[in-house]
mmCIF file of C-alpha atoms and ligand atoms in Angstrom:
data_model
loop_
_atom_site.group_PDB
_atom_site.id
_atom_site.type_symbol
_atom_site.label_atom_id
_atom_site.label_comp_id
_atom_site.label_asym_id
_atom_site.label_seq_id
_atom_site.Cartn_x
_atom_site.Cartn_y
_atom_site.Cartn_z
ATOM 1 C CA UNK A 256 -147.861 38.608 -66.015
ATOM 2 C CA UNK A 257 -147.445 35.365 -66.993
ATOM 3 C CA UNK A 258 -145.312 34.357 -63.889
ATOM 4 C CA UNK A 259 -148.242 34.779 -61.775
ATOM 5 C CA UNK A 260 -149.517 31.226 -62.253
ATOM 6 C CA UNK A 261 -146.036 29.420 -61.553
ATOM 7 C CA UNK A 262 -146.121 31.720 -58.017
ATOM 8 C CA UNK A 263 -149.461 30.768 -57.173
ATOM 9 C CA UNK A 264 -148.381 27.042 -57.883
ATOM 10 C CA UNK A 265 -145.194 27.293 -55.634
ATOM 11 C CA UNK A 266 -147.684 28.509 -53.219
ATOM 12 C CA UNK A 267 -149.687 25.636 -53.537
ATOM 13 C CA UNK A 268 -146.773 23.019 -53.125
ATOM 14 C CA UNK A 269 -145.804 24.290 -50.279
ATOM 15 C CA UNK A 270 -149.342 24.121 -48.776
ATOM 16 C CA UNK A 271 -148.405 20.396 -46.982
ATOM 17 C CA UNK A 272 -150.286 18.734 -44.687
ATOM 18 C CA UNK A 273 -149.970 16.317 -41.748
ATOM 19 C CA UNK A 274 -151.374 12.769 -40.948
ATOM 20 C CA UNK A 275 -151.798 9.857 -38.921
ATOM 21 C CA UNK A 276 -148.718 7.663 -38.898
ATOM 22 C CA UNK A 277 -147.702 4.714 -37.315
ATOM 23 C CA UNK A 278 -144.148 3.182 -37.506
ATOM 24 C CA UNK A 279 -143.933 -0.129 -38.952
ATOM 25 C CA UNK A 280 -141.462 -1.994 -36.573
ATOM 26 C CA UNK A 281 -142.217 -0.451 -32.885
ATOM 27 C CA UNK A 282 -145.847 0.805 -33.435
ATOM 28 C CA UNK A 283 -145.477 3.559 -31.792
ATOM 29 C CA UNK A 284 -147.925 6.394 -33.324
ATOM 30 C CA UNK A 285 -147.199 9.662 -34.620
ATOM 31 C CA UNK A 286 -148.884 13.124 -36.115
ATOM 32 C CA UNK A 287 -146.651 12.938 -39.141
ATOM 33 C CA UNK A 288 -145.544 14.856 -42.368
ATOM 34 C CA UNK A 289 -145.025 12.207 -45.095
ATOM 35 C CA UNK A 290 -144.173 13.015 -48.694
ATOM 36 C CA UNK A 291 -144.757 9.717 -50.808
ATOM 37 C CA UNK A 292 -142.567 11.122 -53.255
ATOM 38 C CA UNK A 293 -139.171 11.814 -51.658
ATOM 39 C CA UNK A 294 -139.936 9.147 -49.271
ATOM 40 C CA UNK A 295 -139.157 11.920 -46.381
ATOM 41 C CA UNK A 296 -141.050 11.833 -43.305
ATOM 42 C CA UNK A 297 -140.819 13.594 -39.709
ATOM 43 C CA UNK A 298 -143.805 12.947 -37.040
ATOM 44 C CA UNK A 299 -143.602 13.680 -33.398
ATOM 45 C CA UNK A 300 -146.048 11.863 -30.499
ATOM 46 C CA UNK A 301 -146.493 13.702 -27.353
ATOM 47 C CA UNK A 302 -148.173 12.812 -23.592
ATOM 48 C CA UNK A 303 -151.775 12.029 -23.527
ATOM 49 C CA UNK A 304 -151.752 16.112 -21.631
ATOM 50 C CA UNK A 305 -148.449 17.804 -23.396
ATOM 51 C CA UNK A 306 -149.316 20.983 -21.478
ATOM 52 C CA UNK A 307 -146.473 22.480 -20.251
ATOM 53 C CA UNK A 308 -144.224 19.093 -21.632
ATOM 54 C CA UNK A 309 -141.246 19.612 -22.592
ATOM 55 C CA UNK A 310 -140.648 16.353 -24.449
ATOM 56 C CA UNK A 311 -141.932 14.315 -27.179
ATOM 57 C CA UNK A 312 -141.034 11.328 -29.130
ATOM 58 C CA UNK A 313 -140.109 12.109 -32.639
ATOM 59 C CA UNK A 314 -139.275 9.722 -36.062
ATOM 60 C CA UNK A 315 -137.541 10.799 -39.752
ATOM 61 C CA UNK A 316 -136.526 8.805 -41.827
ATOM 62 C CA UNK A 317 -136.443 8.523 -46.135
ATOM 63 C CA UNK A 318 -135.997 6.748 -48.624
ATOM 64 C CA UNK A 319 -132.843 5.727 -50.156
ATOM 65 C CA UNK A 320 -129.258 6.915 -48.278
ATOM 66 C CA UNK A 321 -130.030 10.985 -47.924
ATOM 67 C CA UNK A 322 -130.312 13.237 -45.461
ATOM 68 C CA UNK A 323 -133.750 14.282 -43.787
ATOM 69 C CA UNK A 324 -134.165 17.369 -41.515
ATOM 70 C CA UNK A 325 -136.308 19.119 -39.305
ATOM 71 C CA UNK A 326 -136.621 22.211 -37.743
ATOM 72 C CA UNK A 327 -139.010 22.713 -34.731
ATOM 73 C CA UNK A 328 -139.369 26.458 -35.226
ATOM 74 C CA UNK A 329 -140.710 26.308 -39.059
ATOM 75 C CA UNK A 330 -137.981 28.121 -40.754
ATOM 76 C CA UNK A 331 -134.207 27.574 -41.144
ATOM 77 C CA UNK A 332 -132.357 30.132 -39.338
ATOM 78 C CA UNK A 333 -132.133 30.309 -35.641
ATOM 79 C CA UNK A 334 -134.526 27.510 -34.680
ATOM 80 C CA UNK A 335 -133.536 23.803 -33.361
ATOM 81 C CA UNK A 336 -132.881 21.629 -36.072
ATOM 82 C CA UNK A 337 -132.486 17.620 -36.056
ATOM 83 C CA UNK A 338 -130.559 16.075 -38.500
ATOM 84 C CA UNK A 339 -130.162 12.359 -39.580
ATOM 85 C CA UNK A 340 -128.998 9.937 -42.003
ATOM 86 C CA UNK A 341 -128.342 6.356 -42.979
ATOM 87 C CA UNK A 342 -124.430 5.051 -42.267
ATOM 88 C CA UNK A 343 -124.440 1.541 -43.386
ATOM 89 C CA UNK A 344 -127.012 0.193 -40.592
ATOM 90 C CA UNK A 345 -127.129 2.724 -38.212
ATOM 91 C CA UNK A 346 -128.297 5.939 -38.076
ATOM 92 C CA UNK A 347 -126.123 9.186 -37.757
ATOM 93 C CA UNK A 348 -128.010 12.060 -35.797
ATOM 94 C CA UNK A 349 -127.213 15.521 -34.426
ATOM 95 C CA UNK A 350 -129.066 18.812 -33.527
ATOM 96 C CA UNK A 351 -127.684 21.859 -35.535
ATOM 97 C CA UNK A 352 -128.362 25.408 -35.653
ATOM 98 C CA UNK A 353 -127.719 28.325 -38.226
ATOM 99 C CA UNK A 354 -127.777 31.898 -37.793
ATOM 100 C CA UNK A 355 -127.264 32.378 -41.652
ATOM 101 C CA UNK A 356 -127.464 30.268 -44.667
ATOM 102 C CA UNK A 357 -125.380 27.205 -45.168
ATOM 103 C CA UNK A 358 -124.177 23.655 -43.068
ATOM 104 C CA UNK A 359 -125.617 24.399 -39.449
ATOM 105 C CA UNK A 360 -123.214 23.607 -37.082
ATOM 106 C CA UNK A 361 -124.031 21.130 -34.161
ATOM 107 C CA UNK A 362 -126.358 22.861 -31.743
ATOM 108 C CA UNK A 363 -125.785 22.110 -28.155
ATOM 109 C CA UNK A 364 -128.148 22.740 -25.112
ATOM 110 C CA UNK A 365 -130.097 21.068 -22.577
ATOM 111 C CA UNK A 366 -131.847 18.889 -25.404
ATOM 112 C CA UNK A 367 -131.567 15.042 -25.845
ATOM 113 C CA UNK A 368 -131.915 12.438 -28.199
ATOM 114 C CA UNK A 369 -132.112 8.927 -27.009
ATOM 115 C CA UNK A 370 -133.485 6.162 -29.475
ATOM 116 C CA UNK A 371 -135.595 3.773 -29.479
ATOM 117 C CA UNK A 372 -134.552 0.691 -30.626
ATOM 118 C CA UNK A 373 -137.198 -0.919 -32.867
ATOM 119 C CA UNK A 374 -138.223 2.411 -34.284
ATOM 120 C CA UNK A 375 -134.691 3.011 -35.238
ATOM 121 C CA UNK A 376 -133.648 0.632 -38.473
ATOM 122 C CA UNK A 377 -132.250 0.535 -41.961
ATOM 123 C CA UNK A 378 -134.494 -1.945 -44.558
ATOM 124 C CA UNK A 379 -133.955 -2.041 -48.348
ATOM 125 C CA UNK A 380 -135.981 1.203 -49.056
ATOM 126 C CA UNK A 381 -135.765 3.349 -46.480
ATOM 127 C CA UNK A 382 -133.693 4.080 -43.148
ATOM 128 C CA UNK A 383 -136.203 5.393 -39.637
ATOM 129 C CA UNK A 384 -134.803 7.157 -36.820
ATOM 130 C CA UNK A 385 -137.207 7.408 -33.730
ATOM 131 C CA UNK A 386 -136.041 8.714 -30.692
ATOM 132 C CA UNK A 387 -137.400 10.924 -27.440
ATOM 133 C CA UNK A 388 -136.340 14.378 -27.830
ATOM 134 C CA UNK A 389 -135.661 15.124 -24.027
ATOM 135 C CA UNK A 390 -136.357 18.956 -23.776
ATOM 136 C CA UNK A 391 -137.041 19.608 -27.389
ATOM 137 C CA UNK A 392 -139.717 22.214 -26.307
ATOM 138 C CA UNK A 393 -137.792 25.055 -25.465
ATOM 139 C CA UNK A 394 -138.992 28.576 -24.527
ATOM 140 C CA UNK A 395 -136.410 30.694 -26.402
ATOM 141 C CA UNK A 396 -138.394 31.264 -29.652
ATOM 142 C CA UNK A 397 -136.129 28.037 -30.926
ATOM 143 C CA UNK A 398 -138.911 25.576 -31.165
ATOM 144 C CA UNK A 399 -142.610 25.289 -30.835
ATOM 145 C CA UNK A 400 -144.892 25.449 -27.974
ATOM 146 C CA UNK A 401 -146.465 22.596 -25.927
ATOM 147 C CA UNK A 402 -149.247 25.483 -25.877
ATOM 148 C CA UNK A 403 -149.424 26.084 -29.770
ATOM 149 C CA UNK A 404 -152.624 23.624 -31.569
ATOM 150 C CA UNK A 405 -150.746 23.781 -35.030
ATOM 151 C CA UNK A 406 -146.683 24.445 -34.760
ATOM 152 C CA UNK A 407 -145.412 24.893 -37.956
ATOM 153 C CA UNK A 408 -142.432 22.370 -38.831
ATOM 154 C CA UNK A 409 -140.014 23.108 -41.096
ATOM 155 C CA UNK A 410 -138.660 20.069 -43.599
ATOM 156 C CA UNK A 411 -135.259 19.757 -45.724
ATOM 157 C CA UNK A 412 -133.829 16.613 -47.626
ATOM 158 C CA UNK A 413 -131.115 15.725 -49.898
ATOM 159 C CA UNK A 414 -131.398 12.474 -51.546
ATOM 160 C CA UNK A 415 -127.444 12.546 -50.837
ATOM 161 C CA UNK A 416 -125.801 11.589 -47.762
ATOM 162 C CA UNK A 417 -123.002 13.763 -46.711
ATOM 163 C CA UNK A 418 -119.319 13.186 -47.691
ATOM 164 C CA UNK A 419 -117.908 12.334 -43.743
ATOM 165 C CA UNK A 420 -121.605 10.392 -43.194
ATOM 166 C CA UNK A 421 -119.906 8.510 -40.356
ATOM 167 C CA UNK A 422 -119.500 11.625 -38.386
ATOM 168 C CA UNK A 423 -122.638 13.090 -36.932
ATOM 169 C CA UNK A 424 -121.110 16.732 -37.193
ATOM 170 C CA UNK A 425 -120.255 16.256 -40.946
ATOM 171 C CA UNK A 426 -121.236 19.497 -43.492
ATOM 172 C CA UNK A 427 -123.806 18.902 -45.752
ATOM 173 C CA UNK A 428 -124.969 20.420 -48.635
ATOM 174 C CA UNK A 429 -128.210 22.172 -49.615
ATOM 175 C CA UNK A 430 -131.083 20.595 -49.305
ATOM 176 C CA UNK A 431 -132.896 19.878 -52.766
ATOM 177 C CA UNK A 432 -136.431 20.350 -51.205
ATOM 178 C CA UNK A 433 -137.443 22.279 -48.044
ATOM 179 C CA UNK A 434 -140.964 23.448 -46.783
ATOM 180 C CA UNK A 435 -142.763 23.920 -44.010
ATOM 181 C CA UNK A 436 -145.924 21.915 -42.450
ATOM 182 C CA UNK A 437 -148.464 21.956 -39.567
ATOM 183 C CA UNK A 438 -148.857 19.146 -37.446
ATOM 184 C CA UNK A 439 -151.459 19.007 -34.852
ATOM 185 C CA UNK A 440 -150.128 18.413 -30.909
ATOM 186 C CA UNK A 441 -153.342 16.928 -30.311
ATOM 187 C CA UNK A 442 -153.258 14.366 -33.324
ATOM 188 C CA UNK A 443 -149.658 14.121 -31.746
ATOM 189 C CA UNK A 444 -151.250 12.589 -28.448
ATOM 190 C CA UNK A 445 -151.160 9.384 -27.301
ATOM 191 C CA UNK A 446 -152.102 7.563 -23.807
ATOM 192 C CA UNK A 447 -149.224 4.798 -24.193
ATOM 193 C CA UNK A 448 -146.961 7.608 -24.662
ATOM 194 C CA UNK A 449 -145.427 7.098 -21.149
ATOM 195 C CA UNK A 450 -144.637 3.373 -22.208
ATOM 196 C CA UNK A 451 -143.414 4.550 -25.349
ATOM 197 C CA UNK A 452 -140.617 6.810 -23.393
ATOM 198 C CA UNK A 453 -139.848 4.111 -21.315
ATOM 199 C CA UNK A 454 -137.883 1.555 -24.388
ATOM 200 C CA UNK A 455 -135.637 4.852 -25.586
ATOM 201 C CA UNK A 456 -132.467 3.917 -24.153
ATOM 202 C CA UNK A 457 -128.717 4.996 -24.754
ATOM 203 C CA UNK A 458 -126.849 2.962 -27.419
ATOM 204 C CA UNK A 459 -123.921 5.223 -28.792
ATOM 205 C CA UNK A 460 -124.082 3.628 -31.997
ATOM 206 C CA UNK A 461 -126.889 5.567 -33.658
ATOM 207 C CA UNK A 462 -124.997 8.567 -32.535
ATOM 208 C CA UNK A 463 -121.704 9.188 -33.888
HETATM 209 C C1 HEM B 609 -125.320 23.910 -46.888
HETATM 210 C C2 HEM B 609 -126.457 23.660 -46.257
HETATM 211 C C3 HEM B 609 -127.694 24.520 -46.352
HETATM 212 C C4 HEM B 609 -127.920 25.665 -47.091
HETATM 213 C C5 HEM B 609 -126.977 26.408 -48.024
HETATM 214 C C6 HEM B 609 -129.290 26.072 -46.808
HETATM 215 C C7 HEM B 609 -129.903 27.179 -47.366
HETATM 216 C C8 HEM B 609 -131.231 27.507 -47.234
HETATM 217 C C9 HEM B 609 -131.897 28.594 -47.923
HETATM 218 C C10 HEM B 609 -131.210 29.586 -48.861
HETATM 219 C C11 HEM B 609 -133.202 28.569 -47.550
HETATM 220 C C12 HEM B 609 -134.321 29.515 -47.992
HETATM 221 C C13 HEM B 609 -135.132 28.862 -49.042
HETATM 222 C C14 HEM B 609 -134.356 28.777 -50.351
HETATM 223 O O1 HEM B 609 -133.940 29.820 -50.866
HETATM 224 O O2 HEM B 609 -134.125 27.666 -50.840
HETATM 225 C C15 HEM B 609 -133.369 27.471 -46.630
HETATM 226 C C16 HEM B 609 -134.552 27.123 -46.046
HETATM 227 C C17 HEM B 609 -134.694 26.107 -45.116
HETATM 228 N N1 HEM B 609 -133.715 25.242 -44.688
HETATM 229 FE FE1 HEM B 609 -131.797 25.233 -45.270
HETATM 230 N N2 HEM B 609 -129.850 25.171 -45.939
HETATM 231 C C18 HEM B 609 -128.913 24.232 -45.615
HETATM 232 C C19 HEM B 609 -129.095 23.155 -44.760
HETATM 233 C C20 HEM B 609 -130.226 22.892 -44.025
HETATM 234 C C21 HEM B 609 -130.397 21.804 -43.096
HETATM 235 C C22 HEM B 609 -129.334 20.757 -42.774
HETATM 236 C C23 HEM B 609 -131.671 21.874 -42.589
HETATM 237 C C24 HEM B 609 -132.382 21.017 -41.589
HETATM 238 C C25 HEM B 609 -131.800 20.207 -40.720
HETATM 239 C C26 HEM B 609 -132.319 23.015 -43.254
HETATM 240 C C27 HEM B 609 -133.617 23.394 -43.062
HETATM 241 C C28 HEM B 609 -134.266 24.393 -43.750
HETATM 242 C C29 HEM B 609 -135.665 24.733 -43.561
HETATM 243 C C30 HEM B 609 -136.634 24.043 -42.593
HETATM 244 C C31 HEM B 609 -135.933 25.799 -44.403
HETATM 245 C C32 HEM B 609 -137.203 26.605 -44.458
HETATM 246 C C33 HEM B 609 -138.175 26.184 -45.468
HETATM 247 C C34 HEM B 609 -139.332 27.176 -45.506
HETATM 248 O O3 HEM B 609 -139.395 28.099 -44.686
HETATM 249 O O4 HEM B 609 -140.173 27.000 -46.363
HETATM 250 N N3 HEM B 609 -131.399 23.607 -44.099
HETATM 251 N N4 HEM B 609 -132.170 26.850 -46.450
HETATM 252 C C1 NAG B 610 -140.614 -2.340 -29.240
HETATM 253 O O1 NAG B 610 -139.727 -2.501 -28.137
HETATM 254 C C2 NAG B 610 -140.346 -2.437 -26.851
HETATM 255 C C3 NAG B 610 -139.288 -2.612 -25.762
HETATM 256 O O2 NAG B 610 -138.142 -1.949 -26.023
HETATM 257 C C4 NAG B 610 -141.388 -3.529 -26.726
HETATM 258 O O3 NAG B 610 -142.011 -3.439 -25.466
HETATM 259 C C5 NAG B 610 -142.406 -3.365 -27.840
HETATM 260 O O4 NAG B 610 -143.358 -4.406 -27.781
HETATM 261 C C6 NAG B 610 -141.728 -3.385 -29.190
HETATM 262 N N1 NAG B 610 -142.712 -3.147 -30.244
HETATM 263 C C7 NAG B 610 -143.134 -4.105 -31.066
HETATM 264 C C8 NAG B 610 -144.198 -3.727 -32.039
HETATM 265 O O5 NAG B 610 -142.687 -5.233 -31.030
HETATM 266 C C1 NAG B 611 -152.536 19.324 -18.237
HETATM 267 O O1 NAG B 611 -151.341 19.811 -17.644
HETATM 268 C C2 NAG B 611 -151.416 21.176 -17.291
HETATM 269 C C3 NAG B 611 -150.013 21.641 -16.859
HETATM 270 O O2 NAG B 611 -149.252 20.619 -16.313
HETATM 271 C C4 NAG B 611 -152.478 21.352 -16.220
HETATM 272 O O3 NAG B 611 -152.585 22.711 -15.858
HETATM 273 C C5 NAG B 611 -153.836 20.884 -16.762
HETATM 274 O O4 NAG B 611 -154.817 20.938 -15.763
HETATM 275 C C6 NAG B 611 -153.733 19.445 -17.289
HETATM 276 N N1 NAG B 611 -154.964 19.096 -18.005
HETATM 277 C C7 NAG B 611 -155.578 17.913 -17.823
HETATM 278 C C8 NAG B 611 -156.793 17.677 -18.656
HETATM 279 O O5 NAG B 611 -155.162 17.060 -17.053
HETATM 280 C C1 NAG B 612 -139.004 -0.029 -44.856
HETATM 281 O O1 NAG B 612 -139.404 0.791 -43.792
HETATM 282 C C2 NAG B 612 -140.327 1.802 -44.148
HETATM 283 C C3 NAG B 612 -140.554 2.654 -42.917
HETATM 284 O O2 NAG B 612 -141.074 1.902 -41.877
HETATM 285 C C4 NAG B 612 -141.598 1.184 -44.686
HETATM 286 O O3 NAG B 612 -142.503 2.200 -45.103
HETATM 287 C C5 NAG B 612 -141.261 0.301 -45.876
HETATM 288 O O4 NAG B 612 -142.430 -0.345 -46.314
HETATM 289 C C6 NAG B 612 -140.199 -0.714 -45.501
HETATM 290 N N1 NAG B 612 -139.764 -1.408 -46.699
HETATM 291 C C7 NAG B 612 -139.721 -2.738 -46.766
HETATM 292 C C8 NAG B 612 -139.258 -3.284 -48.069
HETATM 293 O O5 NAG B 612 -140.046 -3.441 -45.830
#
């Protein structure tokens, strides 16, 4: 009986919600999750009419030298997950995928990341990624929808990097929060969002 309270309370933590969000360095807009906390944060910005898009700009980022990870099906297993972390000055990203519980391996597909370079930076607090997710919406159940008003997005961070952080297929461990939050595609809209696509160009070094 008297766990009742501490149930309804998990329920309550997990009840996260989305905001504005603009990144600091390339101004570039987003329809974010950010927990003050942990210092995590994952937003994506989509066209002006995401209808039928199959691409968006994303960021994540933290606090500190962690990981940070999304998944853009809500839960863990069998969705598209993006992965990042802090190496030195540079940022260490992959897509991974699970079918059970434990290190995803790297997920490959028809999906792209491609940075942008002002969004993408290491200060003395936190590290941000930003990149265009080339074919991020996929139809296979994996992801969202460009159709769906409030995807659910699943979050996971460890305030410790991996062991191998130089190598963007490293194993990690469990994350030491995870949830799951809605963020609105239309929030997620933005008219300079075909400018925006336009500065994220290849530079290997953000991917191992
Ligand atoms: C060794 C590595 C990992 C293990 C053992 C693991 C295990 C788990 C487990 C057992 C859950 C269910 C909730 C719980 O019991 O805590 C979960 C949920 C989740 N995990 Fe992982 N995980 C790992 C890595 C990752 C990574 C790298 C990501 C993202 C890139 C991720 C994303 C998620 C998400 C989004 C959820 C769902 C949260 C929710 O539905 O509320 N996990 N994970
Ligand atoms: C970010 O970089 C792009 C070009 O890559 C530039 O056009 C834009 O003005 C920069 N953003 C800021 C806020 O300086
Ligand atoms: C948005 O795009 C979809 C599919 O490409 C199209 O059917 C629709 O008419 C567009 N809406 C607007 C307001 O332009
Ligand atoms: C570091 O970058 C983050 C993300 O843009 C920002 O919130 C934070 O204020 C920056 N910290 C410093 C010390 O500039």
């Amino acid at each position: 009986m008297k766990l009742l309270p501490i149930l309804a309370a998990v329920g309550l933590a997990t009840a996260q919600t989305a905001a504005p969000y603009t990144d600091a360095k390339s101004g570039i807009t987003f329809s974010a999750y950010v927990d003050a906390t942990s210092g995590y944060f994952f937003g994506i910005s989509t066209p002006a009419n995401s209808t039928g898009g199959t691409d968006f700009i994303a960021t994540i980022g933290g606090k500190g030298t962690g990981y940070s990870g999304a998944s853009l099906g809500g839960g863990m297993l069998n969705k598209l997950l993006i992965l990042a972390w802090p190496n030195g000055q540079n940022i260490v990203s992959s897509f991974r995928k699970a079918a059970q519980y434990g290190s995803p391996a790297v997920a490959t597909g028809t999906f792209t990341q491609t940075p942008i370079a002002n969004g993408t930076y290491v200060n003395s607090t936190h590290w941000t990624y930003t990149f265009l997710c080339g074919k991020c919406i996929q139809t296979d159940g994996t992801t969202f929808k460009a159709t769906d008003a409030q995807p659910a997005i699943g979050f996971a961070l460890n305030a410790n990097a991996p062991a191998q952080k130089a190598s963007a297929s490293a194993s990690v461990s469990k994350h030491t929060a995870q949830g799951q939050v809605k963020l609105s595609l239309k929030a997620a809209q933005h008219k300079d969002f075909e400018v925006w696509r336009t500065w994220a160009k290849r530079e290997e070094t953000f991917i191992a």
